[in-house]
Amino acid sequence: MKAVGLFRYLPIEHPESLINVEIEKPVPTGKDLLIKVKAISVNPVDTKVRAPKEKTEDTVRVLGWDVAGIVEQTGPDCTLFEPGDEVYYAGSITRPGGNSEYHLVDERIAGRKPKSLNFADAAALPLTAITAWEGLYERLGVSRNKEENAGKTVLILGAAGGVGSIATQLAKLAGLTVIGTASRPESEQWVKKMGADHIINHYDAFVPQLNTLGLTDVDYIFCLNSTAEHWQNMADAIAPQGKICSIVETSQTLNMNLLKNKSVTFAWEFMFTRAMFQTSDMIEQHNLLNDVAVLVDNGLLSSTVTQRLTPIDAANLRKAHAMLEEGHTIGKIVLEHFE
C-alpha cells in the first residue's frame, strides 16, 4: 500500500523529510480495525515528532494522527464496528500513524463519523475534539450543564488554532463566557466566528485587558500556546480556587508557588494518554467521538477545516507541515485521496 513516512528527521524543506513509500498492508488482530483511509489532517504533534534530530529509523516511520475512513476488516475481538462502517479517530502516538492507504486502530478509540460531514471535514475533528473535550470537561471539570456554568468564564489561549476552535464551541455549548486570545485581524475574525464572546491579545498583560471587559479574573484557563511564556499572566488572571489546564509541554521550570495562595488547580491534558497506557477507560474516547458526531449532526458543532490539499502524498504533507511550522495556522489543514 502507499504511505508517506520518514527514515531521517530533517528540516521540512529537505525533500527527504517526508517521502512516498510502499509498505505492506497490515492485518487486524484483537480489537483492531483495518481502515481504508479516505482523508487525514495534520497537527502540531506531527511536526514535533518529525522535527530534526540525530536519530534514524531502520524501517519507515509513518506519522499522522487524524483519520477518517471506512472499516475494511475487523479483528476477532471487535464488537463495536463492522466492515463498511464510516469512522473517524486520532489513533495512538505509540503506533504507526495514519498517513497510509490502510491503517490499524483500536476500536475503543474510534468513533462513528458524523453523517452530515464528508471524510475531509470529519478528518479535521478527532484529535482536536478529543483534546478540547478532555481538557474542558475532564481536566478542568467544567460541567456540561449550562445552568451550573451561569456567570462562569474561561480564557482560551490560542483560540484560533485547531484545539482552540473546538474548545471555544464546546465552552459556549456549556454556557461559559468565552474569552479567546488572538493577535491578528484574521485570527480575531475566526475566533469570533467560532463563538467567543470577547478577544484579548496574548502578547499583552491579561488582567488589564480583562478589566476593560468588566472582569477581574476568570474561573478557568485553557492554555494551548506557550505555557511558560504565559505562566505569570495566567497566575495573575486566574480566580481564587480556579483551574488551569495546558496542552503545551515546556522545557522551563514552572513556578507552582504562583498558584498556591489562590489554591489553584493545574492539570496537563494529553489526548494520547488513554491509548498510550491502555487505561481501563480507553473506550471513553469512542464514546466521546460518538457524542461529538451527534453534536455535529445536530448543527451544534462545526468542523474547522480552512485548507484542503489533494492528493495525500509526500509533497502535500511537506507543504502542510511547513504551514504549521510557520505558527500562524487558523483552523485545520486536511488532505484527501491517495492517487
CSV table of C-alpha atoms in Angstrom, one decimal:
chain,number,residue,atom,x,y,z
A,1,MET,CA,0.0,0.0,0.0
A,2,LYS,CA,1.0,3.6,-0.5
A,3,ALA,CA,2.2,5.6,2.6
A,4,VAL,CA,4.1,8.7,3.5
A,5,GLY,CA,6.9,8.5,6.1
A,6,LEU,CA,10.5,9.1,7.0
A,7,PHE,CA,13.8,7.4,7.8
A,8,ARG,CA,15.6,10.5,8.9
A,9,TYR,CA,14.4,13.5,11.0
A,10,LEU,CA,15.1,16.5,8.8
A,11,PRO,CA,14.0,20.1,8.2
A,12,ILE,CA,10.8,20.2,6.3
A,13,GLU,CA,12.4,22.0,3.3
A,14,HIS,CA,14.5,18.9,2.8
A,15,PRO,CA,13.0,16.6,0.1
A,16,GLU,CA,13.6,13.5,2.3
A,17,SER,CA,11.9,14.9,5.4
A,18,LEU,CA,8.8,13.1,4.2
A,19,ILE,CA,8.8,10.6,1.3
A,20,ASN,CA,6.4,8.4,-0.6
A,21,VAL,CA,6.9,4.7,0.2
A,22,GLU,CA,5.2,1.4,-0.5
A,23,ILE,CA,4.7,-0.8,2.6
A,24,GLU,CA,2.9,-4.0,3.5
A,25,LYS,CA,-0.9,-3.7,4.1
A,26,PRO,CA,-1.5,-4.6,7.8
A,27,VAL,CA,-3.7,-7.3,9.2
A,28,PRO,CA,-6.1,-6.6,12.1
A,29,THR,CA,-5.8,-8.7,15.3
A,30,GLY,CA,-7.5,-8.4,18.7
A,31,LYS,CA,-9.6,-5.2,18.9
A,32,ASP,CA,-8.0,-3.6,15.9
A,33,LEU,CA,-9.9,-2.3,12.9
A,34,LEU,CA,-8.3,-2.1,9.4
A,35,ILE,CA,-9.4,1.2,8.0
A,36,LYS,CA,-9.3,2.3,4.4
A,37,VAL,CA,-8.1,5.8,4.8
A,38,LYS,CA,-10.1,8.5,2.9
A,39,ALA,CA,-8.8,11.7,4.5
A,40,ILE,CA,-6.3,12.9,7.1
A,41,SER,CA,-5.3,16.1,8.8
A,42,VAL,CA,-2.2,17.4,10.3
A,43,ASN,CA,-1.5,18.7,13.8
A,44,PRO,CA,1.4,20.3,15.7
A,45,VAL,CA,2.3,16.9,17.1
A,46,ASP,CA,3.2,15.7,13.6
A,47,THR,CA,5.8,18.5,13.2
A,48,LYS,CA,7.1,17.9,16.8
A,49,VAL,CA,7.6,14.2,16.1
A,50,ARG,CA,9.2,14.9,12.7
A,51,ALA,CA,11.5,17.7,14.0
A,52,PRO,CA,15.2,17.4,13.2
A,53,LYS,CA,17.2,15.1,15.4
A,54,GLU,CA,20.2,12.7,15.1
A,55,LYS,CA,18.1,9.5,15.3
A,56,THR,CA,17.4,7.5,12.2
A,57,GLU,CA,14.9,4.7,11.5
A,58,ASP,CA,15.7,1.2,10.1
A,59,THR,CA,12.1,0.9,8.8
A,60,VAL,CA,10.0,3.7,7.6
A,61,ARG,CA,8.1,5.7,10.3
A,62,VAL,CA,4.6,6.8,9.3
A,63,LEU,CA,3.1,9.8,11.0
A,64,GLY,CA,-0.4,11.2,11.1
A,65,TRP,CA,-2.9,11.2,13.9
A,66,ASP,CA,-6.2,12.3,12.4
A,67,VAL,CA,-8.1,9.9,10.1
A,68,ALA,CA,-11.5,9.5,8.5
A,69,GLY,CA,-12.2,6.3,6.6
A,70,ILE,CA,-14.1,3.1,6.2
A,71,VAL,CA,-13.8,-0.1,8.1
A,72,GLU,CA,-12.3,-2.7,5.8
A,73,GLN,CA,-11.9,-5.6,8.2
A,74,THR,CA,-12.3,-6.2,12.0
A,75,GLY,CA,-10.1,-8.1,14.4
A,76,PRO,CA,-11.5,-11.2,16.1
A,77,ASP,CA,-12.3,-9.4,19.4
A,78,CYS,CA,-14.1,-6.4,17.8
A,79,THR,CA,-17.7,-5.7,18.9
A,80,LEU,CA,-18.3,-2.0,18.1
A,81,PHE,CA,-17.9,-1.9,14.3
A,82,GLU,CA,-18.5,-3.9,11.2
A,83,PRO,CA,-16.9,-3.7,7.7
A,84,GLY,CA,-18.4,-0.8,5.8
A,85,ASP,CA,-18.8,1.5,8.8
A,86,GLU,CA,-17.5,5.0,8.4
A,87,VAL,CA,-15.3,6.1,11.3
A,88,TYR,CA,-13.0,8.9,12.5
A,89,TYR,CA,-10.3,8.9,15.1
A,90,ALA,CA,-6.9,10.2,16.2
A,91,GLY,CA,-5.2,6.9,16.9
A,92,SER,CA,-2.2,6.3,19.2
A,93,ILE,CA,1.2,8.1,19.3
A,94,THR,CA,2.9,4.8,20.1
A,95,ARG,CA,1.7,3.1,16.9
A,96,PRO,CA,2.2,3.8,13.2
A,97,GLY,CA,0.3,6.8,12.1
A,98,GLY,CA,-2.5,7.1,9.5
A,99,ASN,CA,-0.7,8.7,6.6
A,100,SER,CA,-1.2,5.5,4.6
A,101,GLU,CA,-3.8,3.9,2.4
A,102,TYR,CA,-4.8,1.4,5.2
A,103,HIS,CA,-4.4,1.8,8.9
A,104,LEU,CA,-4.9,-0.1,12.1
A,105,VAL,CA,-6.7,1.4,15.1
A,106,ASP,CA,-8.1,0.0,18.3
A,107,GLU,CA,-11.8,0.2,18.1
A,108,ARG,CA,-12.1,1.6,21.6
A,109,ILE,CA,-10.6,5.0,20.4
A,110,ALA,CA,-12.5,5.2,17.2
A,111,GLY,CA,-15.9,6.9,16.7
A,112,ARG,CA,-18.7,6.8,14.1
A,113,LYS,CA,-18.1,9.5,11.6
A,114,PRO,CA,-20.6,12.4,11.6
A,115,LYS,CA,-23.2,11.5,8.9
A,116,SER,CA,-23.5,15.1,7.9
A,117,LEU,CA,-19.8,15.5,7.1
A,118,ASN,CA,-17.7,14.3,4.2
A,119,PHE,CA,-14.5,12.5,5.0
A,120,ALA,CA,-12.3,15.6,4.7
A,121,ASP,CA,-14.3,17.6,7.1
A,122,ALA,CA,-14.5,14.7,9.5
A,123,ALA,CA,-10.8,14.1,9.5
A,124,ALA,CA,-10.2,17.6,10.9
A,125,LEU,CA,-12.0,16.8,14.1
A,126,PRO,CA,-10.8,13.8,16.2
A,127,LEU,CA,-7.5,15.0,17.8
A,128,THR,CA,-8.7,18.5,18.4
A,129,ALA,CA,-12.1,17.4,19.6
A,130,ILE,CA,-10.7,14.8,22.0
A,131,THR,CA,-8.2,17.3,23.4
A,132,ALA,CA,-10.7,20.1,23.8
A,133,TRP,CA,-13.3,17.7,25.3
A,134,GLU,CA,-10.9,16.1,27.8
A,135,GLY,CA,-9.3,19.4,28.6
A,136,LEU,CA,-12.6,21.2,29.4
A,137,TYR,CA,-14.8,18.5,30.8
A,138,GLU,CA,-12.3,16.1,32.4
A,139,ARG,CA,-9.2,18.1,33.4
A,140,LEU,CA,-10.9,21.5,34.2
A,141,GLY,CA,-14.0,19.8,35.4
A,142,VAL,CA,-16.4,22.1,33.5
A,143,SER,CA,-20.0,20.9,33.8
A,144,ARG,CA,-21.9,20.1,30.6
A,145,ASN,CA,-25.0,21.6,32.4
A,146,LYS,CA,-25.5,25.2,31.3
A,147,GLU,CA,-27.2,26.2,34.5
A,148,GLU,CA,-24.2,25.2,36.6
A,149,ASN,CA,-22.0,27.4,34.5
A,150,ALA,CA,-24.1,30.6,34.7
A,151,GLY,CA,-21.7,33.6,35.2
A,152,LYS,CA,-18.5,31.5,34.8
A,153,THR,CA,-15.7,32.4,32.5
A,154,VAL,CA,-13.0,30.6,30.5
A,155,LEU,CA,-9.9,32.1,28.9
A,156,ILE,CA,-8.6,30.1,25.9
A,157,LEU,CA,-5.1,30.9,24.9
A,158,GLY,CA,-4.5,30.3,21.2
A,159,ALA,CA,-8.2,30.2,20.4
A,160,ALA,CA,-7.7,30.4,16.6
A,161,GLY,CA,-5.9,27.0,16.3
A,162,GLY,CA,-7.4,23.6,15.8
A,163,VAL,CA,-7.9,22.8,19.5
A,164,GLY,CA,-9.0,26.4,20.3
A,165,SER,CA,-11.6,26.4,17.6
A,166,ILE,CA,-13.3,23.3,19.1
A,167,ALA,CA,-12.7,24.3,22.7
A,168,THR,CA,-14.4,27.7,22.0
A,169,GLN,CA,-17.5,26.0,20.6
A,170,LEU,CA,-17.7,23.4,23.4
A,171,ALA,CA,-17.3,26.0,26.1
A,172,LYS,CA,-20.1,28.1,24.5
A,173,LEU,CA,-22.3,25.0,24.4
A,174,ALA,CA,-21.6,24.5,28.1
A,175,GLY,CA,-22.8,28.1,28.8
A,176,LEU,CA,-19.5,29.6,29.7
A,177,THR,CA,-18.5,33.2,28.8
A,178,VAL,CA,-15.5,32.6,26.5
A,179,ILE,CA,-12.6,35.0,26.2
A,180,GLY,CA,-10.3,33.9,23.4
A,181,THR,CA,-6.8,35.2,22.6
A,182,ALA,CA,-5.7,36.2,19.1
A,183,SER,CA,-3.2,38.7,17.8
A,184,ARG,CA,-4.0,39.2,14.1
A,185,PRO,CA,-7.2,40.6,12.4
A,186,GLU,CA,-7.8,37.3,10.5
A,187,SER,CA,-7.4,35.2,13.7
A,188,GLU,CA,-9.6,37.5,15.6
A,189,GLN,CA,-12.3,37.2,12.9
A,190,TRP,CA,-12.0,33.3,13.1
A,191,VAL,CA,-12.3,33.3,16.9
A,192,LYS,CA,-15.4,35.4,16.8
A,193,LYS,CA,-16.8,33.0,14.1
A,194,MET,CA,-16.2,30.1,16.5
A,195,GLY,CA,-18.4,31.9,19.1
A,196,ALA,CA,-16.0,33.7,21.5
A,197,ASP,CA,-17.7,36.5,23.5
A,198,HIS,CA,-14.5,38.5,23.9
A,199,ILE,CA,-11.0,38.6,22.4
A,200,ILE,CA,-7.8,39.7,24.1
A,201,ASN,CA,-4.2,39.8,22.8
A,202,HIS,CA,-1.9,37.1,24.3
A,203,TYR,CA,1.2,39.3,23.8
A,204,ASP,CA,-0.1,41.9,26.3
A,205,ALA,CA,-0.8,41.6,30.1
A,206,PHE,CA,-4.1,39.7,30.6
A,207,VAL,CA,-5.5,41.4,33.7
A,208,PRO,CA,-5.7,45.0,32.3
A,209,GLN,CA,-7.4,43.6,29.2
A,210,LEU,CA,-9.9,41.6,31.4
A,211,ASN,CA,-10.6,44.8,33.4
A,212,THR,CA,-11.6,46.6,30.3
A,213,LEU,CA,-14.2,43.8,29.7
A,214,GLY,CA,-15.5,44.4,33.3
A,215,LEU,CA,-13.8,41.2,34.6
A,216,THR,CA,-11.3,41.0,37.5
A,217,ASP,CA,-10.3,37.3,36.8
A,218,VAL,CA,-11.5,34.1,35.1
A,219,ASP,CA,-12.7,30.8,36.5
A,220,TYR,CA,-10.9,28.6,34.0
A,221,ILE,CA,-7.9,28.9,31.7
A,222,PHE,CA,-7.2,26.5,28.9
A,223,CYS,CA,-3.6,27.1,27.6
A,224,LEU,CA,-3.0,25.9,24.1
A,225,ASN,CA,0.1,28.1,23.5
A,226,SER,CA,3.5,28.6,25.2
A,227,THR,CA,2.8,27.5,28.8
A,228,ALA,CA,5.9,29.0,30.3
A,229,GLU,CA,5.7,32.3,28.4
A,230,HIS,CA,2.1,32.9,29.7
A,231,TRP,CA,2.6,31.5,33.2
A,232,GLN,CA,2.8,34.7,35.1
A,233,ASN,CA,-0.2,36.2,33.2
A,234,MET,CA,-2.2,33.0,33.8
A,235,ALA,CA,-1.4,33.1,37.5
A,236,ASP,CA,-2.4,36.8,37.7
A,237,ALA,CA,-5.7,36.2,35.8
A,238,ILE,CA,-7.0,33.0,37.3
A,239,ALA,CA,-9.7,33.4,40.0
A,240,PRO,CA,-9.1,32.1,43.6
A,241,GLN,CA,-9.9,28.3,43.5
A,242,GLY,CA,-9.8,28.4,39.7
A,243,LYS,CA,-8.4,25.8,37.4
A,244,ILE,CA,-5.7,25.9,34.7
A,245,CYS,CA,-5.2,23.2,32.0
A,246,SER,CA,-2.4,23.2,29.4
A,247,ILE,CA,-1.6,21.0,26.5
A,248,VAL,CA,1.8,22.6,25.7
A,249,GLU,CA,4.9,21.0,27.3
A,250,THR,CA,7.8,23.3,28.4
A,251,SER,CA,11.5,22.9,29.0
A,252,GLN,CA,11.4,25.6,31.6
A,253,THR,CA,10.5,25.2,35.2
A,254,LEU,CA,7.1,26.5,36.1
A,255,ASN,CA,6.9,28.3,39.5
A,256,MET,CA,3.9,26.5,41.0
A,257,ASN,CA,4.1,28.8,44.1
A,258,LEU,CA,2.4,31.4,42.0
A,259,LEU,CA,-0.8,29.3,42.3
A,260,LYS,CA,-0.6,28.5,46.0
A,261,ASN,CA,-2.3,31.4,47.7
A,262,LYS,CA,-5.2,31.2,45.3
A,263,SER,CA,-5.5,27.3,45.8
A,264,VAL,CA,-5.5,27.0,42.0
A,265,THR,CA,-5.6,23.6,40.4
A,266,PHE,CA,-3.2,22.9,37.4
A,267,ALA,CA,-3.6,19.9,35.1
A,268,TRP,CA,-2.0,18.6,31.9
A,269,GLU,CA,-4.0,17.3,29.0
A,270,PHE,CA,-2.5,14.8,26.6
A,271,MET,CA,-5.1,13.1,24.4
A,272,PHE,CA,-2.8,10.1,23.7
A,273,THR,CA,-2.7,9.1,27.4
A,274,ARG,CA,-5.5,6.6,27.3
A,275,ALA,CA,-4.2,4.7,24.2
A,276,MET,CA,-0.5,5.0,25.3
A,277,PHE,CA,-1.1,3.4,28.7
A,278,GLN,CA,-4.1,1.2,27.7
A,279,THR,CA,-6.1,2.7,30.5
A,280,SER,CA,-9.2,0.9,31.7
A,281,ASP,CA,-11.4,3.7,30.4
A,282,MET,CA,-10.0,3.8,26.9
A,283,ILE,CA,-13.5,3.4,25.5
A,284,GLU,CA,-14.3,6.9,26.7
A,285,GLN,CA,-12.7,8.2,23.6
A,286,HIS,CA,-15.0,6.1,21.5
A,287,ASN,CA,-18.0,7.5,23.5
A,288,LEU,CA,-16.6,11.0,23.3
A,289,LEU,CA,-16.2,10.9,19.5
A,290,ASN,CA,-19.8,9.5,19.1
A,291,ASP,CA,-21.1,12.4,21.3
A,292,VAL,CA,-19.1,14.9,19.1
A,293,ALA,CA,-20.7,13.3,16.0
A,294,VAL,CA,-24.2,13.8,17.4
A,295,LEU,CA,-23.4,17.5,18.2
A,296,VAL,CA,-22.1,18.0,14.6
A,297,ASP,CA,-25.1,16.2,13.0
A,298,ASN,CA,-27.4,18.4,15.1
A,299,GLY,CA,-25.7,21.5,13.9
A,300,LEU,CA,-24.3,22.4,17.3
A,301,LEU,CA,-20.6,21.9,16.5
A,302,SER,CA,-18.9,22.7,13.2
A,303,SER,CA,-15.7,21.3,11.6
A,304,THR,CA,-12.8,23.7,11.4
A,305,VAL,CA,-11.2,23.0,8.0
A,306,THR,CA,-9.6,26.1,6.5
A,307,GLN,CA,-7.4,24.4,3.9
A,308,ARG,CA,-7.6,21.3,1.7
A,309,LEU,CA,-4.8,19.6,-0.2
A,310,THR,CA,-5.2,16.8,-2.8
A,311,PRO,CA,-3.8,14.1,-3.1
A,312,ILE,CA,-2.3,12.6,0.0
A,313,ASP,CA,1.4,12.4,-0.8
A,314,ALA,CA,4.8,13.5,0.5
A,315,ALA,CA,4.8,16.8,-1.4
A,316,ASN,CA,1.5,17.9,0.1
A,317,LEU,CA,2.3,16.7,3.5
A,318,ARG,CA,5.6,18.6,3.4
A,319,LYS,CA,3.6,21.7,2.4
A,320,ALA,CA,1.1,21.1,5.3
A,321,HIS,CA,4.0,20.7,7.8
A,322,ALA,CA,5.6,23.9,6.6
A,323,MET,CA,2.4,25.8,7.1
A,324,LEU,CA,2.0,24.5,10.6
A,325,GLU,CA,5.7,25.3,11.5
A,326,GLU,CA,5.1,29.0,10.5
A,327,GLY,CA,2.9,29.2,13.6
A,328,HIS,CA,0.1,31.2,12.0
A,329,THR,CA,-2.4,28.4,11.0
A,330,ILE,CA,-6.0,29.1,11.6
A,331,GLY,CA,-8.3,26.1,11.9
A,332,LYS,CA,-7.2,22.8,10.3
A,333,ILE,CA,-5.4,21.6,7.2
A,334,VAL,CA,-6.8,18.4,5.6
A,335,LEU,CA,-5.5,16.1,2.9
A,336,GLU,CA,-7.7,13.7,0.9
A,337,HIS,CA,-7.4,10.9,-1.7
A,338,PHE,CA,-4.5,8.7,-2.5
A,339,GLU,CA,-3.7,8.6,-6.2
